[in-house]
GROMACS .gro file of N, CA and C in nm:
model
  342
    1MET      N    1   0.083  -0.120   0.000
    1MET     CA    2   0.000  -0.001   0.000
    1MET      C    3   0.086   0.125  -0.001
    2VAL      N    4   0.185   0.128   0.086
    2VAL     CA    5   0.274   0.243   0.095
    2VAL      C    6   0.357   0.257  -0.032
    3ILE      N    7   0.398   0.144  -0.087
    3ILE     CA    8   0.481   0.148  -0.208
    3ILE      C    9   0.399   0.201  -0.323
    4SER      N   10   0.277   0.161  -0.339
    4SER     CA   11   0.191   0.210  -0.447
    4SER      C   12   0.164   0.358  -0.432
    5PHE      N   13   0.147   0.406  -0.310
    5PHE     CA   14   0.127   0.548  -0.286
    5PHE      C   15   0.252   0.627  -0.322
    6LEU      N   16   0.370   0.577  -0.282
    6LEU     CA   17   0.495   0.645  -0.319
    6LEU      C   18   0.514   0.647  -0.469
    7TYR      N   19   0.482   0.536  -0.534
    7TYR     CA   20   0.492   0.527  -0.681
    7TYR      C   21   0.402   0.633  -0.748
    8LEU      N   22   0.277   0.641  -0.702
    8LEU     CA   23   0.184   0.740  -0.761
    8LEU      C   24   0.227   0.882  -0.733
    9ALA      N   25   0.280   0.908  -0.613
    9ALA     CA   26   0.329   1.042  -0.583
    9ALA      C   27   0.449   1.080  -0.667
   10LEU      N   28   0.544   0.984  -0.683
   10LEU     CA   29   0.659   1.011  -0.766
   10LEU      C   30   0.620   1.031  -0.912
   11ARG      N   31   0.528   0.950  -0.960
   11ARG     CA   32   0.481   0.967  -1.096
   11ARG      C   33   0.414   1.103  -1.116
   12ARG      N   34   0.333   1.146  -1.021
   12ARG     CA   35   0.266   1.276  -1.033
   12ARG      C   36   0.368   1.390  -1.033
   13PHE      N   37   0.471   1.377  -0.948
   13PHE     CA   38   0.576   1.479  -0.943
   13PHE      C   39   0.650   1.489  -1.075
   14ILE      N   40   0.682   1.371  -1.135
   14ILE     CA   41   0.755   1.373  -1.265
   14ILE      C   42   0.666   1.432  -1.372
   15GLU      N   43   0.537   1.404  -1.368
   15GLU     CA   44   0.444   1.463  -1.468
   15GLU      C   45   0.444   1.616  -1.454
   16LEU      N   46   0.438   1.665  -1.333
   16LEU     CA   47   0.437   1.811  -1.313
   16LEU      C   48   0.567   1.874  -1.361
   17VAL      N   49   0.679   1.809  -1.336
   17VAL     CA   50   0.808   1.863  -1.380
   17VAL      C   51   0.815   1.864  -1.534
   18ALA      N   52   0.765   1.759  -1.595
   18ALA     CA   53   0.770   1.746  -1.740
   18ALA      C   54   0.676   1.845  -1.809
   19LEU      N   55   0.570   1.883  -1.742
   19LEU     CA   56   0.472   1.974  -1.807
   19LEU      C   57   0.497   2.121  -1.776
   20ARG      N   58   0.600   2.150  -1.697
   20ARG     CA   59   0.629   2.291  -1.668
   20ARG      C   60   0.677   2.362  -1.795
   21PRO      N   61   0.667   2.494  -1.798
   21PRO     CA   62   0.711   2.564  -1.920
   21PRO      C   63   0.859   2.536  -1.946
   22ARG      N   64   0.889   2.515  -2.073
   22ARG     CA   65   1.026   2.480  -2.110
   22ARG      C   66   1.103   2.604  -2.155
   23TRP      N   67   1.231   2.604  -2.128
   23TRP     CA   68   1.315   2.714  -2.170
   23TRP      C   69   1.345   2.699  -2.319
   24PRO      N   70   1.375   2.809  -2.387
   24PRO     CA   71   1.401   2.800  -2.533
   24PRO      C   72   1.519   2.708  -2.570
   25GLN      N   73   1.620   2.701  -2.483
   25GLN     CA   74   1.733   2.613  -2.513
   25GLN      C   75   1.689   2.468  -2.515
   26PHE      N   76   1.597   2.431  -2.424
   26PHE     CA   77   1.551   2.292  -2.422
   26PHE      C   78   1.465   2.263  -2.541
   27LYS      N   79   1.392   2.364  -2.591
   27LYS     CA   80   1.309   2.342  -2.710
   27LYS      C   81   1.402   2.316  -2.830
   28GLU      N   82   1.511   2.391  -2.843
   28GLU     CA   83   1.602   2.372  -2.951
   28GLU      C   84   1.669   2.234  -2.943
   29LEU      N   85   1.704   2.193  -2.823
   29LEU     CA   86   1.764   2.060  -2.806
   29LEU      C   87   1.663   1.952  -2.841
   30GLU      N   88   1.539   1.971  -2.803
   30GLU     CA   89   1.436   1.874  -2.836
   30GLU      C   90   1.416   1.862  -2.986
   31ILE      N   91   1.425   1.974  -3.058
   31ILE     CA   92   1.412   1.971  -3.203
   31ILE      C   93   1.528   1.893  -3.266
   32VAL      N   94   1.650   1.914  -3.215
   32VAL     CA   95   1.767   1.841  -3.267
   32VAL      C   96   1.750   1.693  -3.243
   33VAL      N   97   1.704   1.657  -3.123
   33VAL     CA   98   1.687   1.514  -3.090
   33VAL      C   99   1.580   1.454  -3.182
   34LEU      N  100   1.471   1.525  -3.203
   34LEU     CA  101   1.363   1.472  -3.290
   34LEU      C  102   1.414   1.457  -3.436
   35ARG      N  103   1.492   1.550  -3.484
   35ARG     CA  104   1.548   1.538  -3.620
   35ARG      C  105   1.636   1.415  -3.630
   36HIS      N  106   1.714   1.389  -3.527
   36HIS     CA  107   1.800   1.268  -3.525
   36HIS      C  108   1.716   1.143  -3.527
   37GLU      N  109   1.612   1.141  -3.447
   37GLU     CA  110   1.523   1.023  -3.441
   37GLU      C  111   1.455   1.002  -3.578
   38LEU      N  112   1.415   1.108  -3.645
   38LEU     CA  113   1.355   1.093  -3.776
   38LEU      C  114   1.453   1.037  -3.877
   39ALA      N  115   1.577   1.083  -3.869
   39ALA     CA  116   1.680   1.029  -3.960
   39ALA      C  117   1.701   0.880  -3.938
   40ILE      N  118   1.697   0.837  -3.813
   40ILE     CA  119   1.713   0.695  -3.784
   40ILE      C  120   1.592   0.617  -3.833
   41LEU      N  121   1.473   0.669  -3.816
   41LEU     CA  122   1.352   0.601  -3.858
   41LEU      C  123   1.343   0.589  -4.010
   42ARG      N  124   1.411   0.676  -4.084
   42ARG     CA  125   1.406   0.670  -4.230
   42ARG      C  126   1.497   0.562  -4.287
   43ARG      N  127   1.587   0.509  -4.205
   43ARG     CA  128   1.677   0.404  -4.253
   43ARG      C  129   1.597   0.277  -4.284
   44ARG      N  130   1.646   0.210  -4.386
   44ARG     CA  131   1.577   0.086  -4.428
   44ARG      C  132   1.683  -0.026  -4.446
   45VAL      N  133   1.641  -0.146  -4.415
   45VAL     CA  134   1.726  -0.263  -4.440
   45VAL      C  135   1.647  -0.349  -4.538
   46HIS      N  136   1.715  -0.384  -4.648
   46HIS     CA  137   1.648  -0.463  -4.752
   46HIS      C  138   1.709  -0.606  -4.750
   47LEU      N  139   1.619  -0.702  -4.748
   47LEU     CA  140   1.664  -0.841  -4.749
   47LEU      C  141   1.630  -0.903  -4.883
   48ALA      N  142   1.728  -0.972  -4.940
   48ALA     CA  143   1.708  -1.038  -5.071
   48ALA      C  144   1.668  -1.182  -5.046
   49ASP      N  145   1.644  -1.255  -5.154
   49ASP     CA  146   1.609  -1.399  -5.144
   49ASP      C  147   1.725  -1.476  -5.083
   50MET      N  148   1.697  -1.599  -5.044
   50MET     CA  149   1.801  -1.682  -4.982
   50MET      C  150   1.812  -1.813  -5.055
   51THR      N  151   1.931  -1.871  -5.049
   51THR     CA  152   1.959  -2.001  -5.102
   51THR      C  153   2.065  -2.068  -5.018
   52GLU      N  154   2.072  -2.202  -5.027
   52GLU     CA  155   2.171  -2.273  -4.948
   52GLU      C  156   2.313  -2.259  -5.004
   53ASN      N  157   2.325  -2.251  -5.137
   53ASN     CA  158   2.455  -2.247  -5.201
   53ASN      C  159   2.466  -2.130  -5.295
   54PRO      N  160   2.483  -2.011  -5.244
   54PRO     CA  161   2.495  -1.895  -5.334
   54PRO      C  162   2.631  -1.894  -5.405
   55ASP      N  163   2.628  -1.848  -5.529
   55ASP     CA  164   2.753  -1.830  -5.602
   55ASP      C  165   2.756  -1.686  -5.653
   56ARG      N  166   2.864  -1.652  -5.722
   56ARG     CA  167   2.882  -1.513  -5.767
   56ARG      C  168   2.771  -1.464  -5.858
   57ALA      N  169   2.730  -1.550  -5.952
   57ALA     CA  170   2.624  -1.508  -6.044
   57ALA      C  171   2.493  -1.487  -5.971
   58TRP      N  172   2.461  -1.572  -5.876
   58TRP     CA  173   2.337  -1.557  -5.800
   58TRP      C  174   2.338  -1.429  -5.719
   59VAL      N  175   2.448  -1.398  -5.656
   59VAL     CA  176   2.460  -1.278  -5.572
   59VAL      C  177   2.448  -1.155  -5.661
   60ALA      N  178   2.510  -1.155  -5.780
   60ALA     CA  179   2.501  -1.039  -5.868
   60ALA      C  180   2.358  -1.021  -5.916
   61GLN      N  181   2.286  -1.132  -5.944
   61GLN     CA  182   2.145  -1.118  -5.985
   61GLN      C  183   2.059  -1.064  -5.871
   62GLN      N  184   2.086  -1.103  -5.749
   62GLN     CA  185   2.010  -1.046  -5.636
   62GLN      C  186   2.036  -0.899  -5.624
   63ALA      N  187   2.157  -0.856  -5.651
   63ALA     CA  188   2.187  -0.710  -5.646
   63ALA      C  189   2.108  -0.638  -5.754
   64ARG      N  190   2.098  -0.697  -5.876
   64ARG     CA  191   2.019  -0.634  -5.982
   64ARG      C  192   1.871  -0.629  -5.943
   65ASN      N  193   1.819  -0.736  -5.886
   65ASN     CA  194   1.682  -0.739  -5.842
   65ASN      C  195   1.653  -0.628  -5.738
   66LEU      N  196   1.746  -0.613  -5.648
   66LEU     CA  197   1.730  -0.513  -5.543
   66LEU      C  198   1.730  -0.372  -5.601
   67THR      N  199   1.822  -0.346  -5.693
   67THR     CA  200   1.825  -0.210  -5.751
   67THR      C  201   1.704  -0.181  -5.835
   68TRP      N  202   1.647  -0.283  -5.902
   68TRP     CA  203   1.522  -0.262  -5.977
   68TRP      C  204   1.410  -0.229  -5.885
   69GLY      N  205   1.405  -0.294  -5.772
   69GLY     CA  206   1.299  -0.268  -5.675
   69GLY      C  207   1.310  -0.133  -5.604
   70LEU      N  208   1.431  -0.081  -5.601
   70LEU     CA  209   1.455   0.045  -5.527
   70LEU      C  210   1.436   0.170  -5.614
   71GLN      N  211   1.413   0.151  -5.740
   71GLN     CA  212   1.401   0.268  -5.831
   71GLN      C  213   1.275   0.350  -5.800
   72GLU      N  214   1.175   0.291  -5.740
   72GLU     CA  215   1.054   0.364  -5.707
   72GLU      C  216   1.061   0.440  -5.577
   73ARG      N  217   1.171   0.426  -5.505
   73ARG     CA  218   1.185   0.490  -5.373
   73ARG      C  219   1.196   0.642  -5.388
   74GLU      N  220   1.136   0.712  -5.295
   74GLU     CA  221   1.148   0.856  -5.292
   74GLU      C  222   1.282   0.903  -5.245
   75CYS      N  223   1.345   0.823  -5.158
   75CYS     CA  224   1.477   0.853  -5.103
   75CYS      C  225   1.575   0.752  -5.161
   76PRO      N  226   1.671   0.794  -5.243
   76PRO     CA  227   1.757   0.698  -5.309
   76PRO      C  228   1.851   0.627  -5.213
   77LEU      N  229   1.893   0.508  -5.256
   77LEU     CA  230   1.989   0.430  -5.176
   77LEU      C  231   2.124   0.497  -5.182
   78ARG      N  232   2.194   0.510  -5.070
   78ARG     CA  233   2.322   0.578  -5.070
   78ARG      C  234   2.437   0.487  -5.044
   79PHE      N  235   2.420   0.382  -4.964
   79PHE     CA  236   2.530   0.292  -4.929
   79PHE      C  237   2.486   0.149  -4.939
   80SER      N  238   2.584   0.063  -4.968
   80SER     CA  239   2.566  -0.080  -4.962
   80SER      C  240   2.680  -0.133  -4.877
   81LEU      N  241   2.643  -0.192  -4.761
   81LEU     CA  242   2.744  -0.251  -4.672
   81LEU      C  243   2.754  -0.398  -4.703
   82ARG      N  244   2.876  -0.445  -4.715
   82ARG     CA  245   2.897  -0.587  -4.742
   82ARG      C  246   3.027  -0.633  -4.677
   83ASP      N  247   3.038  -0.764  -4.657
   83ASP     CA  248   3.160  -0.818  -4.601
   83ASP      C  249   3.257  -0.856  -4.711
   84SER      N  250   3.368  -0.917  -4.678
   84SER     CA  251   3.472  -0.947  -4.773
   84SER      C  252   3.461  -1.091  -4.829
   85ASP      N  253   3.345  -1.145  -4.833
   85ASP     CA  254   3.327  -1.282  -4.882
   85ASP      C  255   3.357  -1.287  -5.032
   86ALA      N  256   3.413  -1.398  -5.077
   86ALA     CA  257   3.451  -1.415  -5.217
   86ALA      C  258   3.330  -1.418  -5.309
   87LYS      N  259   3.210  -1.445  -5.255
   87LYS     CA  260   3.090  -1.449  -5.337
   87LYS      C  261   3.055  -1.309  -5.393
   88PHE      N  262   3.101  -1.205  -5.324
   88PHE     CA  263   3.074  -1.072  -5.369
   88PHE      C  264   3.183  -1.033  -5.471
   89ALA      N  265   3.154  -1.062  -5.596
   89ALA     CA  266   3.251  -1.035  -5.700
   89ALA      C  267   3.241  -0.891  -5.745
   90ALA      N  268   3.324  -0.855  -5.841
   90ALA     CA  269   3.324  -0.722  -5.895
   90ALA      C  270   3.189  -0.689  -5.959
   91ALA      N  271   3.118  -0.789  -6.016
   91ALA     CA  272   2.988  -0.765  -6.075
   91ALA      C  273   2.888  -0.714  -5.975
   92PHE      N  274   2.896  -0.767  -5.851
   92PHE     CA  275   2.805  -0.723  -5.743
   92PHE      C  276   2.829  -0.576  -5.716
   93ASP      N  277   2.955  -0.535  -5.699
   93ASP     CA  278   2.984  -0.395  -5.671
   93ASP      C  279   2.945  -0.306  -5.786
   94GLU      N  280   2.967  -0.354  -5.908
   94GLU     CA  281   2.941  -0.271  -6.029
   94GLU      C  282   2.793  -0.242  -6.042
   95VAL      N  283   2.706  -0.338  -6.006
   95VAL     CA  284   2.562  -0.315  -6.009
   95VAL      C  285   2.524  -0.195  -5.926
   96PHE      N  286   2.577  -0.188  -5.804
   96PHE     CA  287   2.544  -0.076  -5.717
   96PHE      C  288   2.611   0.053  -5.761
   97ARG      N  289   2.734   0.044  -5.804
   97ARG     CA  290   2.805   0.166  -5.850
   97ARG      C  291   2.737   0.228  -5.971
   98SER      N  292   2.682   0.146  -6.058
   98SER     CA  293   2.613   0.199  -6.178
   98SER      C  294   2.487   0.276  -6.138
   99GLU      N  295   2.434   0.247  -6.020
   99GLU     CA  296   2.318   0.318  -5.970
   99GLU      C  297   2.356   0.437  -5.882
  100GLY      N  298   2.486   0.461  -5.864
  100GLY     CA  299   2.530   0.572  -5.781
  100GLY      C  300   2.535   0.543  -5.637
  101VAL      N  301   2.543   0.416  -5.599
  101VAL     CA  302   2.549   0.373  -5.460
  101VAL      C  303   2.691   0.347  -5.423
  102GLU      N  304   2.734   0.395  -5.308
  102GLU     CA  305   2.870   0.371  -5.257
  102GLU      C  306   2.874   0.236  -5.188
  103VAL      N  307   2.965   0.150  -5.230
  103VAL     CA  308   2.981   0.016  -5.172
  103VAL      C  309   3.089   0.027  -5.064
  104ILE      N  310   3.052  -0.017  -4.944
  104ILE     CA  311   3.143  -0.010  -4.828
  104ILE      C  312   3.169  -0.152  -4.784
  105ARG      N  313   3.297  -0.191  -4.783
  105ARG     CA  314   3.334  -0.325  -4.735
  105ARG      C  315   3.369  -0.317  -4.587
  106THR      N  316   3.321  -0.410  -4.513
  106THR     CA  317   3.355  -0.414  -4.370
  106THR      C  318   3.496  -0.474  -4.355
  107PRO      N  319   3.563  -0.440  -4.248
  107PRO     CA  320   3.697  -0.494  -4.225
  107PRO      C  321   3.698  -0.647  -4.210
  108VAL      N  322   3.809  -0.705  -4.241
  108VAL     CA  323   3.823  -0.851  -4.228
  108VAL      C  324   3.824  -0.887  -4.080
  109ARG      N  325   3.756  -0.996  -4.048
  109ARG     CA  326   3.746  -1.049  -3.912
  109ARG      C  327   3.695  -0.944  -3.812
  110ALA      N  328   3.591  -0.872  -3.853
  110ALA     CA  329   3.529  -0.773  -3.765
  110ALA      C  330   3.377  -0.795  -3.774
  111PRO      N  331   3.324  -0.895  -3.705
  111PRO     CA  332   3.181  -0.926  -3.719
  111PRO      C  333   3.090  -0.817  -3.661
  112ILE      N  334   3.140  -0.737  -3.576
  112ILE     CA  335   3.058  -0.632  -3.512
  112ILE      C  336   3.052  -0.507  -3.601
  113ALA      N  337   3.136  -0.501  -3.704
  113ALA     CA  338   3.140  -0.379  -3.790
  113ALA      C  339   3.015  -0.363  -3.872
  114ASN      N  340   2.933  -0.468  -3.888
  114ASN     CA  341   2.808  -0.451  -3.964
  114ASN      C  342   2.711  -0.375  -3.881
   0.00000   0.00000   0.00000
């Protein structure tokens, strides 16, 4: 009983503090934070088809399929992140470069870099 009363009192206090008039500096900071959140929300991850045994030709075709599907986007694709696997041949990179997309290779033996 006492704990629920303390919880409600603390919650009411936080609500009052949050609803008090804000200073102009805090409003500017809030706008910057909201712009950053919008930029993050606009990011997209695109997944292609899957197969058990991909080869270079299959991977290049998946890149072509992806670029064809992205032509209708209002916001163009800017980067393609990929690892250093041998399946990603020069044809894979060329498909994206022909569309104006920068291909970024992750460092070798750096699984967290993605």
